[in-house]
XYZ file of C-alpha atoms in Angstrom:
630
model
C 13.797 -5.567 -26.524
C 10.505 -7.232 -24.700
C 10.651 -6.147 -21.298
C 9.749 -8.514 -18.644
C 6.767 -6.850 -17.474
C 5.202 -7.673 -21.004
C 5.918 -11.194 -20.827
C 4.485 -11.047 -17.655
C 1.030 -10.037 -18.367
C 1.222 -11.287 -21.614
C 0.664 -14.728 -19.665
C -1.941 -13.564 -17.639
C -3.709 -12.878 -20.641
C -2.895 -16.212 -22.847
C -1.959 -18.855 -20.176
C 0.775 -19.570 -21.903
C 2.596 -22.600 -19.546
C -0.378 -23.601 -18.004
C 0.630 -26.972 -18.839
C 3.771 -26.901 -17.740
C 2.463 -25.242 -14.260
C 2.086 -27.900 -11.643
C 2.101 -25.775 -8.210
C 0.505 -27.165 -5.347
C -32.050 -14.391 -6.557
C -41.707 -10.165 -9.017
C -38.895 -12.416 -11.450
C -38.461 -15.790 -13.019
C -35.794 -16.199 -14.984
C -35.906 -19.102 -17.375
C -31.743 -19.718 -17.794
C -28.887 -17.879 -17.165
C -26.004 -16.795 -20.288
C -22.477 -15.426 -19.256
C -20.623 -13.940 -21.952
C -17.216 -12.283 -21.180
C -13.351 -12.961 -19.896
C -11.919 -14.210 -16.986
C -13.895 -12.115 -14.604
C -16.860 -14.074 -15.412
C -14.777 -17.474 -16.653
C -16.638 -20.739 -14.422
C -13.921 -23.099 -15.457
C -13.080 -22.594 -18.968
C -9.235 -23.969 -18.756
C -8.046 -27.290 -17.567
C -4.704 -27.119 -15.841
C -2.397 -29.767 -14.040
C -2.421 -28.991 -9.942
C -1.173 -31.232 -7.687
C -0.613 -33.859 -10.525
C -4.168 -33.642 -11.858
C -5.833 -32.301 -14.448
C -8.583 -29.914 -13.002
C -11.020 -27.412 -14.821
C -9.911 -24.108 -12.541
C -11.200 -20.389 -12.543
C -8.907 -17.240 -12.340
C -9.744 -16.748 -8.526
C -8.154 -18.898 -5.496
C -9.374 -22.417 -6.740
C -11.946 -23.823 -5.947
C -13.771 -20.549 -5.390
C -16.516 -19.507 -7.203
C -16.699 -16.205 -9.730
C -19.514 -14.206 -9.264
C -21.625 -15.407 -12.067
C -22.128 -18.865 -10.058
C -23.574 -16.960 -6.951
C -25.561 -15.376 -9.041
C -26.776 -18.238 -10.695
C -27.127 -20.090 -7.372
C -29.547 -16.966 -5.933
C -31.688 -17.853 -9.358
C -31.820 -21.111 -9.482
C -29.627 -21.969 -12.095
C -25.655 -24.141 -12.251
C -23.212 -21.852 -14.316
C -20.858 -24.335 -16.098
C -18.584 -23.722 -18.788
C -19.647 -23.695 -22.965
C -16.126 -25.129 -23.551
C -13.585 -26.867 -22.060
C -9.939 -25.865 -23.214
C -7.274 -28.616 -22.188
C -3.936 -26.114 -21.938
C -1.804 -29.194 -21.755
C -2.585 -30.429 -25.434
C -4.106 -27.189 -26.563
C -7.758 -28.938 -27.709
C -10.825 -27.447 -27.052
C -14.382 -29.392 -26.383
C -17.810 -27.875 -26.554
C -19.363 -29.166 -23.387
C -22.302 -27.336 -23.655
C -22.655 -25.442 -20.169
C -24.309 -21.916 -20.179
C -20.984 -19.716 -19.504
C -19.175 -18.507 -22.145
C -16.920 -16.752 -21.024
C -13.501 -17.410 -21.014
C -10.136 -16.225 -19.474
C -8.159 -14.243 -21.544
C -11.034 -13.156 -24.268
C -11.171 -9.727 -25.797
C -14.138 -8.028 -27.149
C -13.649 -9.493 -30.626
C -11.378 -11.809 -31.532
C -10.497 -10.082 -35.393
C -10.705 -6.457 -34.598
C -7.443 -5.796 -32.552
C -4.140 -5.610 -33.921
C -1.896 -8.059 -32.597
C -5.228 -10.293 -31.425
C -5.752 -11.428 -28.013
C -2.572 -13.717 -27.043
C -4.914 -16.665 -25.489
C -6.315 -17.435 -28.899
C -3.384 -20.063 -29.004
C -5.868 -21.897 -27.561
C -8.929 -20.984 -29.659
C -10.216 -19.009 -27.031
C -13.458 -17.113 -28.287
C -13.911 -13.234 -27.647
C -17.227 -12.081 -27.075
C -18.181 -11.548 -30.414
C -17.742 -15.066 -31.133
C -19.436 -16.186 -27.485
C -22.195 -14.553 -28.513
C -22.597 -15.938 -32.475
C -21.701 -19.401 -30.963
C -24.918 -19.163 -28.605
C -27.117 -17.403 -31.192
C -25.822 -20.416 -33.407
C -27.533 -22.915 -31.250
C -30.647 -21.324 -30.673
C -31.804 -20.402 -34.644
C -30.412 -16.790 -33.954
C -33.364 -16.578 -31.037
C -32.620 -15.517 -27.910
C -34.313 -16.424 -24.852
C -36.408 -13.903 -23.668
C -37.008 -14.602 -19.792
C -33.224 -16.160 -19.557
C -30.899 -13.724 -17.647
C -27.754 -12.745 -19.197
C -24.277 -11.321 -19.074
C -21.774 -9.488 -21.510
C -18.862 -7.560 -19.444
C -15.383 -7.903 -21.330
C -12.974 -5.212 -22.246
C -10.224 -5.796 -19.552
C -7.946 -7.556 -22.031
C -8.360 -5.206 -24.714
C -6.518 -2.695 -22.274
C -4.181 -5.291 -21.423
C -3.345 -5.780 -24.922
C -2.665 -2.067 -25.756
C -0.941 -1.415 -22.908
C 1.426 -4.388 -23.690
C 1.879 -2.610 -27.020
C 2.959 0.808 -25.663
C 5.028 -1.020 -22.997
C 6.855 -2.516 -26.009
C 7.098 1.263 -27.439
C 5.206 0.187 -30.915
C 2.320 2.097 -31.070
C 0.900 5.871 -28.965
C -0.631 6.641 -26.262
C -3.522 8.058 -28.449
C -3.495 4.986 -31.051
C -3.563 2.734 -27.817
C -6.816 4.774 -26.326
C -8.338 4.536 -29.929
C -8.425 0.823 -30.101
C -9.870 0.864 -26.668
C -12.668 2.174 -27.682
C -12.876 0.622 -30.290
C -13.777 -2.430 -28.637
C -16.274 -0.396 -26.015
C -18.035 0.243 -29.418
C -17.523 -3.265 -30.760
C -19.061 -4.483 -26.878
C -22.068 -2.433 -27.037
C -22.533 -3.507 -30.376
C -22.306 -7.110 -29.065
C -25.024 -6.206 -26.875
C -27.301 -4.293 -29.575
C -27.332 -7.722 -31.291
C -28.536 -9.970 -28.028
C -30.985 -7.146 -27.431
C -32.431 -7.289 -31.063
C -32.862 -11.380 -30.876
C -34.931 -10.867 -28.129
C -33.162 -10.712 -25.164
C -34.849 -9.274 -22.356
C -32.778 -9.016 -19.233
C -28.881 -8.268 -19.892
C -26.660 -7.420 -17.265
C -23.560 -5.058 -18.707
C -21.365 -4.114 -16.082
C -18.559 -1.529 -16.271
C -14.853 -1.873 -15.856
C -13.350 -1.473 -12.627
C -10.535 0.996 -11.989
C -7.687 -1.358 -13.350
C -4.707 1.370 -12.280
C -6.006 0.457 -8.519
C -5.155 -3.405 -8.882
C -1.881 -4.948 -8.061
C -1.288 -5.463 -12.066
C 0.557 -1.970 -11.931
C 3.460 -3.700 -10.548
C 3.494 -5.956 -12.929
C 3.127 -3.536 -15.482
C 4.048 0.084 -14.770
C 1.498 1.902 -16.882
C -0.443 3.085 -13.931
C -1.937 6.279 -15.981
C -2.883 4.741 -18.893
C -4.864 2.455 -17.320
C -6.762 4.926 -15.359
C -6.927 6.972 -18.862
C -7.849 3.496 -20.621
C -10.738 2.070 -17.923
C -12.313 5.915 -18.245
C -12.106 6.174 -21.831
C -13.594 2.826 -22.053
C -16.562 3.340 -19.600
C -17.576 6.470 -21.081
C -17.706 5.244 -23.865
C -20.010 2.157 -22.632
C -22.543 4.901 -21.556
C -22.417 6.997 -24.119
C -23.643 4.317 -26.218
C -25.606 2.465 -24.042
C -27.532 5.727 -23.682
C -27.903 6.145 -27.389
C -28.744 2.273 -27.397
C -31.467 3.173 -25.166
C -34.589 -0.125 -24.052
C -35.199 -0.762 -20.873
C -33.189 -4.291 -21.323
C -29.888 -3.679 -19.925
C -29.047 -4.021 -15.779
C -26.391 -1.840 -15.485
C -23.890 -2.533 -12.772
C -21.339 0.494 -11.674
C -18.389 -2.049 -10.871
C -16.696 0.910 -11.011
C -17.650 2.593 -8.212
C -17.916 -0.769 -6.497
C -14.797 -1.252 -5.979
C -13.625 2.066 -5.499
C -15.706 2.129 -2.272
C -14.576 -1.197 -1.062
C -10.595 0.227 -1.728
C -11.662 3.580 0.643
C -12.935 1.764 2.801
C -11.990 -2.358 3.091
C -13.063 -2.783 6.756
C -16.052 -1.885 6.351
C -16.591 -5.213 3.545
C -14.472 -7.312 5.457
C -11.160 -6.928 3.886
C -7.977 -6.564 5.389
C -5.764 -5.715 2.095
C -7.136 -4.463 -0.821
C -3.469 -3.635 -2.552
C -1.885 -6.986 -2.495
C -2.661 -10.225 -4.437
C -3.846 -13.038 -1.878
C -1.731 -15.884 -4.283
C 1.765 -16.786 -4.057
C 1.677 -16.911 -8.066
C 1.016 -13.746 -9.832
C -1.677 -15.751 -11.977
C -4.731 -17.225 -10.142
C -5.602 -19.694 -12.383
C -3.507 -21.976 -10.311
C -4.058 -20.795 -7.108
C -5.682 -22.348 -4.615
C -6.291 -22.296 -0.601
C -2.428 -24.031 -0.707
C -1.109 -21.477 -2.254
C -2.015 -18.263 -0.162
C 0.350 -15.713 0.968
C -1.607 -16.036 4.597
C -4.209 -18.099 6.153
C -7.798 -17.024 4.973
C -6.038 -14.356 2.577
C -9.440 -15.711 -0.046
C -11.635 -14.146 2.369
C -9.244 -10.822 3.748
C -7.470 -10.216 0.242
C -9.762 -8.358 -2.259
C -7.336 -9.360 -5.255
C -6.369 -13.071 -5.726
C -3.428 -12.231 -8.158
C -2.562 -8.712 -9.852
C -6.292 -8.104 -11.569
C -8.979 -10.798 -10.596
C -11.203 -10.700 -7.452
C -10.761 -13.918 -4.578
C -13.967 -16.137 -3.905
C -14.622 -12.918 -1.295
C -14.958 -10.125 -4.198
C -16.811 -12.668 -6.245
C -19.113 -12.860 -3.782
C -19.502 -9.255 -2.604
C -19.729 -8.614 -6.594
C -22.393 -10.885 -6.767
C -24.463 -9.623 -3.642
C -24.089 -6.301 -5.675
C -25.926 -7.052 -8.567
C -28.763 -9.286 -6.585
C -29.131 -5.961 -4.803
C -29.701 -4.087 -8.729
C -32.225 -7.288 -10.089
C -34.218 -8.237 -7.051
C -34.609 -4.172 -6.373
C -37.992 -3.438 -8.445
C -39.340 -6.342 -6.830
C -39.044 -5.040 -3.825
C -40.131 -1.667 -4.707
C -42.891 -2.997 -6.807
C -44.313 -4.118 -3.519
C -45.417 -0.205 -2.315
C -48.173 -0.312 -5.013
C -49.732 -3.449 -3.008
C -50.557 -2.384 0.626
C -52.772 0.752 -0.613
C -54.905 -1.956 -2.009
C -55.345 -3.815 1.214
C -55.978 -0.085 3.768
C -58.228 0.352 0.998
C -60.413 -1.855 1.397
C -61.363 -0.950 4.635
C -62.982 1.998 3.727
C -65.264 -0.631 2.191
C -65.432 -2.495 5.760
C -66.339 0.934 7.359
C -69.339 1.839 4.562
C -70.829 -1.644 4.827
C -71.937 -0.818 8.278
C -73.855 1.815 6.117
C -75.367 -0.305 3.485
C -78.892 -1.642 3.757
C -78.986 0.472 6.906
C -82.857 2.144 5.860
C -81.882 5.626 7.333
C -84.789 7.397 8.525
C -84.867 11.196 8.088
C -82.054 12.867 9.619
C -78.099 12.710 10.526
C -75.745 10.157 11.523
C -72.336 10.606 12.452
C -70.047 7.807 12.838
C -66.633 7.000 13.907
C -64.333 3.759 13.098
C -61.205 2.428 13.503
C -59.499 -0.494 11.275
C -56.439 -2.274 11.710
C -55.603 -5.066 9.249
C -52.698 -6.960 8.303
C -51.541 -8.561 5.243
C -48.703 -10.827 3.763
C -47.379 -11.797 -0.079
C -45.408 -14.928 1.154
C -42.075 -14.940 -1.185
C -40.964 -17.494 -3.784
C -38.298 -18.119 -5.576
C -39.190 -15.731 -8.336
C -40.559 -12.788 -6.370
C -39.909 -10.720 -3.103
C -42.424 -10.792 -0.564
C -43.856 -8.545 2.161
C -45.857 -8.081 5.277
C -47.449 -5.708 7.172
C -50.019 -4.109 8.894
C -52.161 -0.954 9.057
C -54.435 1.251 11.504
C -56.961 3.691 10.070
C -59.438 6.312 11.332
C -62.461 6.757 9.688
C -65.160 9.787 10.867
C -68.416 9.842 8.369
C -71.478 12.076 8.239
C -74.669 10.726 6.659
C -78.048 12.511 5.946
C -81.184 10.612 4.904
C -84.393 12.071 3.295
C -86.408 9.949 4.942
C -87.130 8.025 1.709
C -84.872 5.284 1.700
C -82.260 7.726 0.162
C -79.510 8.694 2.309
C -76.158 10.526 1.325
C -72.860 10.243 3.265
C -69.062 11.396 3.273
C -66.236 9.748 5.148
C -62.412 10.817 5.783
C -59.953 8.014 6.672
C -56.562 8.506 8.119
C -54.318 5.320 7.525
C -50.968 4.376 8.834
C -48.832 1.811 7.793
C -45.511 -0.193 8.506
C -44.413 -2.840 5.751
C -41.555 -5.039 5.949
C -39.793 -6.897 2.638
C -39.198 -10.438 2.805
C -35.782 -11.735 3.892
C -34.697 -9.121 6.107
C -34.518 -7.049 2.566
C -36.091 -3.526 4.177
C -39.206 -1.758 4.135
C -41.267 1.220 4.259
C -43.873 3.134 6.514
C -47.379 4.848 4.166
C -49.542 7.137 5.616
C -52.885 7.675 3.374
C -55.433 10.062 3.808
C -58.858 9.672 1.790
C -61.815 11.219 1.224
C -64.813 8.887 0.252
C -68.088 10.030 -0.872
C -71.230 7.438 -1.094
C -74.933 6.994 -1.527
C -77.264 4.608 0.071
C -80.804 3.282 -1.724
C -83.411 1.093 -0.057
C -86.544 0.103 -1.597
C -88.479 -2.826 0.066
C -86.065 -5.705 0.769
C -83.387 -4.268 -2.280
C -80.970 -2.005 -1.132
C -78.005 -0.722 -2.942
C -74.592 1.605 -2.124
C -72.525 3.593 -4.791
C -69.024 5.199 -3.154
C -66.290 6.961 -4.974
C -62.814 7.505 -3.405
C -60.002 9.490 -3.394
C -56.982 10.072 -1.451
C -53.199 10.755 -0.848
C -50.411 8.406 0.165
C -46.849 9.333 1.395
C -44.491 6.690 1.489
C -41.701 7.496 3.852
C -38.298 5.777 5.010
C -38.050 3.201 2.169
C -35.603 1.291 2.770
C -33.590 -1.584 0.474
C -31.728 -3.492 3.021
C -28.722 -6.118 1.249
C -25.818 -7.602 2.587
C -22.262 -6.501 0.800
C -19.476 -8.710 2.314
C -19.276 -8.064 5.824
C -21.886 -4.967 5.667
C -25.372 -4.611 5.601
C -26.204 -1.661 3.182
C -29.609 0.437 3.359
C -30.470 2.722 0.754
C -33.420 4.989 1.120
C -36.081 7.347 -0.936
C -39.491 8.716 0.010
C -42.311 9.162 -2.521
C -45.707 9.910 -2.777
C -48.967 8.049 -4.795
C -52.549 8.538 -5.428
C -55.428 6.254 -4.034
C -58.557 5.855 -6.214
C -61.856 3.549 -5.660
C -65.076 3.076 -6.570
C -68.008 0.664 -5.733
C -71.557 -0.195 -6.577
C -72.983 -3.155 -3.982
C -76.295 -4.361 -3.959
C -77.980 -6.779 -1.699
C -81.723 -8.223 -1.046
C -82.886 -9.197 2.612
C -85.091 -12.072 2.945
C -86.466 -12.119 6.449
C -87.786 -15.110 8.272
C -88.819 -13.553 11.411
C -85.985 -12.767 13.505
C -83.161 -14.091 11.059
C -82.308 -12.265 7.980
C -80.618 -13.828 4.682
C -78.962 -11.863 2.334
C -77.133 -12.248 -0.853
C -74.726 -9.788 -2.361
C -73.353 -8.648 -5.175
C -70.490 -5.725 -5.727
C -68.381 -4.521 -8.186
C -65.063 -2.928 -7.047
C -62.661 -0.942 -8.745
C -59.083 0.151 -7.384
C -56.340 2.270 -8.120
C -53.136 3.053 -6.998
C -50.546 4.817 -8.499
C -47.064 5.287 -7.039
C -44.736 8.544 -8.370
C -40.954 7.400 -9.524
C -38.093 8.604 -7.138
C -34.551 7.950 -6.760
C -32.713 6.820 -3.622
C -30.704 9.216 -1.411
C -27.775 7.449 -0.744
C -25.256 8.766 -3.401
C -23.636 5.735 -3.549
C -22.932 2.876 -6.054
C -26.012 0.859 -5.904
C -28.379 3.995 -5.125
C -31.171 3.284 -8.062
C -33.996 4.907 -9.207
C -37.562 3.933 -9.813
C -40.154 4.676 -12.132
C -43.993 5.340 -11.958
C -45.886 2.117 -11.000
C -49.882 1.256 -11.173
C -51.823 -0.893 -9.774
C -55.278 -1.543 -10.775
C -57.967 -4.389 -10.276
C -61.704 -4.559 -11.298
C -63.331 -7.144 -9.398
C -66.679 -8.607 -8.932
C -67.540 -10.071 -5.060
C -70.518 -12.443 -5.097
C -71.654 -13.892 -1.146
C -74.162 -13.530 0.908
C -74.841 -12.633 5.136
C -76.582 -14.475 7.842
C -77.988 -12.110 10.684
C -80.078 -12.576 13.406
C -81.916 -10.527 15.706
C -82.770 -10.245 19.201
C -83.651 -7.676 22.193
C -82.282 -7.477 26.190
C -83.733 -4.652 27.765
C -84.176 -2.782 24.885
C -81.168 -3.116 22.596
C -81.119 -4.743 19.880
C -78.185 -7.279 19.457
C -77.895 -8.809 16.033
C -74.882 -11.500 15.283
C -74.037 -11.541 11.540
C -71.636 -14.112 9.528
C -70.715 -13.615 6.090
C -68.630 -14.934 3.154
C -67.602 -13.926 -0.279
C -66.168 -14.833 -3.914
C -63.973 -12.386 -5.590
C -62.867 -13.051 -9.080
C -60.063 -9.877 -10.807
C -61.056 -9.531 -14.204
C -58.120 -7.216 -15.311
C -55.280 -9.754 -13.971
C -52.962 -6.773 -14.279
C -49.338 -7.599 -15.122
C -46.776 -5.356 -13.852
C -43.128 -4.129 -14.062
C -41.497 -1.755 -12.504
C -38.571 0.274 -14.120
C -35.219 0.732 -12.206
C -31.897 1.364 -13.141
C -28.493 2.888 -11.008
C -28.376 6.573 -10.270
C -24.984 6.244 -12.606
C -26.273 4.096 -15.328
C -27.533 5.578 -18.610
C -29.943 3.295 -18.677
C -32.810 1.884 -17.076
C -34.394 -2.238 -17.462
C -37.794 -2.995 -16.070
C -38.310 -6.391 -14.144
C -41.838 -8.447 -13.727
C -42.644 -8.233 -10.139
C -45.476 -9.791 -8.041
C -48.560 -10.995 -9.453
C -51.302 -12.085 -7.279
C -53.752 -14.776 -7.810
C -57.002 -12.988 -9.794
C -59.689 -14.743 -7.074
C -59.747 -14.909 -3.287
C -62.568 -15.646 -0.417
C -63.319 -13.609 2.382
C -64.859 -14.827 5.562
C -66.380 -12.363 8.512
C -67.997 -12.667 11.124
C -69.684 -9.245 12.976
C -72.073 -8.228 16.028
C -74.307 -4.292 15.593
C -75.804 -3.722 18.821
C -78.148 -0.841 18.870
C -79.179 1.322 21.703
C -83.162 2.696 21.816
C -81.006 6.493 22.557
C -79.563 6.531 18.810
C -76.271 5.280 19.938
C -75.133 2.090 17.886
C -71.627 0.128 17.514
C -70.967 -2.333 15.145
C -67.970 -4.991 15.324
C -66.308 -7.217 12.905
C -63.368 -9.394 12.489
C -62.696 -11.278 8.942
C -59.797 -12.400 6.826
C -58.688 -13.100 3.300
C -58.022 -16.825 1.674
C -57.387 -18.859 -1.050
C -55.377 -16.137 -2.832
C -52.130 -17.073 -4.079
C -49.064 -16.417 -1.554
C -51.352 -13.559 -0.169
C -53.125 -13.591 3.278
C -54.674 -11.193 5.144
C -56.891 -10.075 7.938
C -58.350 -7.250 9.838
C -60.838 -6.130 12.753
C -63.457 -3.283 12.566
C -65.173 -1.416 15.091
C -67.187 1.742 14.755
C -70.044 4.261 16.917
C -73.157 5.594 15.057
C -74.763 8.556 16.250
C -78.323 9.241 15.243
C -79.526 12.989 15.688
């Protein structure tokens, strides 16, 4: 005899009298794909509500799943591949970019009895998948985000078929993964037509949900959802790329259950809809005012508009993350350069015979102004520089300077940050012959990033996750320069070549929790060439010598350098890498400086400037410094 719990979920998982039911986001993603089952579905099935026909999702109508935030954060609608009228039973390609739809299981052939929506043609995942690679030539996109997470109703199905007492407990866990196999397979295939960025979540802890009054098979849907999963790694770690953005929904929702308040939730054991089926519930049909936003579970398995969206926040948090991070290899760049600032006050200086010591102090600031398809970040740094320089009294001089920098950077959109101290030890060579003058430097320092944090909103909390890591600084220089006087006033062109290096070591975040991630190696390199030229002019009060300089510059990158960083959970067994920032390859600098020296050997120098014309980035900085002669 069918028991009534089986007929129960056996209509969550085909629909079967929804006819009859009438109750009242360093990245830039071309498109966005959703393949999957009702956890994903944007409006698949068309229902009758309130005496109307209406394309509905299995949440509290008309909420959105989390696939629509998601596609809001990027840029993109999410609307439905096909639209199933469950009055008639037809089904119309419509052509949207979700596939997914409500009841589907993995594949559609493989399990024995199939999935009970395919009354109404519903498509499992296998067949999403052939029906998109269909319209593309078997190509997939590579910059389009995408989606694959199904497996929920092939646990439904077996556990409707030990419920009914016609198959085991171990049959029942073999078919289950069965289809985990069948799903990473699925996602083999996308991979291999070129997909680039998938995101594969796991199944949530199904024996937690309020389905296990529906059905009582409690156990064997913990045993099923971790039989499943591990399964999902195993051979997602055997599948191996760095393709796949793997989401722990797992251990999502686990922490939301152990702790609802914290998310905003005020039940997280009950379904928020008078029906035990969302699909036609909506904000008339709730168990208590606002239950979409207090009630974790609309019905007994799917998520209200409020886990939607926390879900969705979730895996924002896993894409935009190496964006962010990707950022850290930037700002050594920037306190870089003024150890350049500090050794042009040494360039062209003629030292006569003898030592110099020198002191300066930099502060600068700098900001990559976000977009749509990367994170941004400002900041700003102060550095210490003490130098020693001998001459030979020849036009040759030699020279070594230590720099002390320390940095605070903040990510765009109230998204985190991190502090970077670097220390640096810089080693250089000055050459004047006649009005010619040239300076060769070499560089090479530490940098310790410390209290990096990733800042993202989940429901009602804000969640920081933190790591500290460490990098190598590297530069090198050659400038030249020729000084045409005309009495008092000096002209000079110049001409450098600049390379820089920074290199950031991998680490994972601290946090132990379920979007704690870890990053890999990053480096940063440009090779540029600065063409410009300085105005100067020269005058004595009372002995000192005051000379007012202005000076501007053209700096063309020839390397360009693309970048990605590589990220993936602490829990995943896999990692993806994601594009991040790219600046614009040329920029202009403008200064303007005063050098006032003393008839005693005492000097100071002074100069403010700043950075245009560089795309999204700005920046500026002040220099001041005391030279010594003795």
């Amino acid at each position: 005899m069918i028991s009534r719990s089986s007929i129960a979920l056996a209509a969550l998982l085909s629909t079967v009298s929804f006819g009859a039911l009438e109750t009242a986001q360093a990245h830039e993603f071309s498109s966005f794909y959703v393949f999957g089952d009702s956890l994903s579905d944007a409006g698949t099935y068309y229902v009758v509500i309130d005496g109307q026909l209406q394309s509905v999702r299995f949440t509290v109508n008309p909420g959105q799943v989390w696939d629509m935030r998601v596609g809001e954060h990027y840029g993109f609608d999410v609307s439905p591949y096909l639209a199933i009228d469950t009055v008639n039973g037809t089904s119309t390609v419509v052509g949207g970019n979700n596939y997914a739809q409500g009841g589907a299981c993995v594949d559609s052939g493989y399990a024995i009895p199939k999935c009970l929506a395919y009354k109404y043609n519903t498509l499992g995942e296998t067949q999403q998948l052939e029906a998109y690679l269909d319209s593309t030539g078997g190509v997939a996109r590579p910059n389009a985000l995408y989606s694959m997470w199904a497996g929920a109703n092939d646990i439904f199905t077996q556990a409707i078929l030990l419920d009914l007492g016609v198959i085991s407990e171990e049959k029942a866990i073999e078919h289950v993964v069965a289809a985990a196999n069948q799903h990473v397979e699925n996602i083999h295939t996308l991979s291999k037509a070129g997909a680039r960025y998938i995101i594969v979540p796991n199944l949530p802890d199904i024996s937690k949900a309020p389905v296990t009054g529906v059905l009582p098979e409690g156990p064997f849907f913990s045993a099923a959802v971790t039989a499943y999963n591990a399964t999902l790694y195993k051979d997602l770690r055997h599948l191996g790329g760095s393709n796949i953005i793997f989401v722990d929904d797992y251990a999502l929702v686990n922490e939301v259950i152990a702790n609802p308040h914290m998310y905003g939730f005020t039940n997280v054991t009950d379904r928020a809809c008078q029906q035990e089926f969302s699909i036609t519930c909506t904000t008339n049909t709730l168990v208590a005012p606002n239950a979409q936003n207090d009630y974790l579970f609309a019905d007994v398995v799917h998520p209200t508009p409020a886990g939607h969206a926390l879900l969705a926040e979730y895996i924002e948090s896993i894409i935009d993350a190496p964006g962010l991070i990707g950022m850290l290899a930037e700002s050594p760049i920037y306190v870089g350069r003024g150890i350049y600032r500090t050794l042009d006050t040494r360039i062209g200086t003629g030292t006569p015979k003898g030592f110099q010591l020198y002191t300066n102090i930099d502060y600068s600031t700098y900001s990559l102004d976000p977009t749509r398809d990367h994170s941004g970040s400002d900041g700003s740094a102060t550095a210490g520089y003490v130098g020693l320089e001998y001459g030979f009294g020849n036009g040759i001089s030699v020279g070594a300077l230590l720099s002390f920098a320390s940095g605070s950077y903040n990510f765009s959109a109230l998204s985190g940050g991190y502090d970077a101290d670097m220390f640096n030890g810089t080693i250089y060579a000055n050459a004047r012959f006649g009005g010619a003058f040239a300076q060769l430097s070499g560089t090479i320092g530490s940098i310790d990033y410390n209290s990096i944090q990733r800042q993202f909103a989940l429901g009602a909390s804000l969640r920081t996750d933190m790591g500290n890591t460490s990098g190598v600084y590297y530069g090198a220089r050659l400038a030249t320069g020729y000084d045409f006087t005309f009495g008092q006033a000096t002209l000079t062109p110049l001409a450098q070549l600049t390379y820089q290096q920074a290199t950031v070591d991998g680490y994972a975040e601290t946090a132990g929790n379920s979007s704690a991630m870890s990053f890999g190696n990053q480096l940063r390199e440009l090779f540029y060439v600065t063409l410009g030229g300085q105005a100067s002019y020269a005058f004595v009060v009372s002995g000192v010598t005051i000379r007012p300089n202005v000076q501007a510059s053209w700096n063309y990158d020839f390397l360009n350098q693309d970048r990605s960083v590589t990220a993936g959970l602490l829990t995943a067994p896999v990692t993806f890498a994601m594009p991040v920032y790219q600046p614009g390859r040329s920029w202009t600098n403008l200064a303007a400086g005063l050098t006032v020296e003393a008839a005693n050997g005492l000097s100071c120098n002074f100069t403010v400037g700043e950075q245009l014309g560089q795309d999204q980035v700005s920046s500026a900085y002040v220099n001041g410094g005391i030279v010594y002669k003795f």
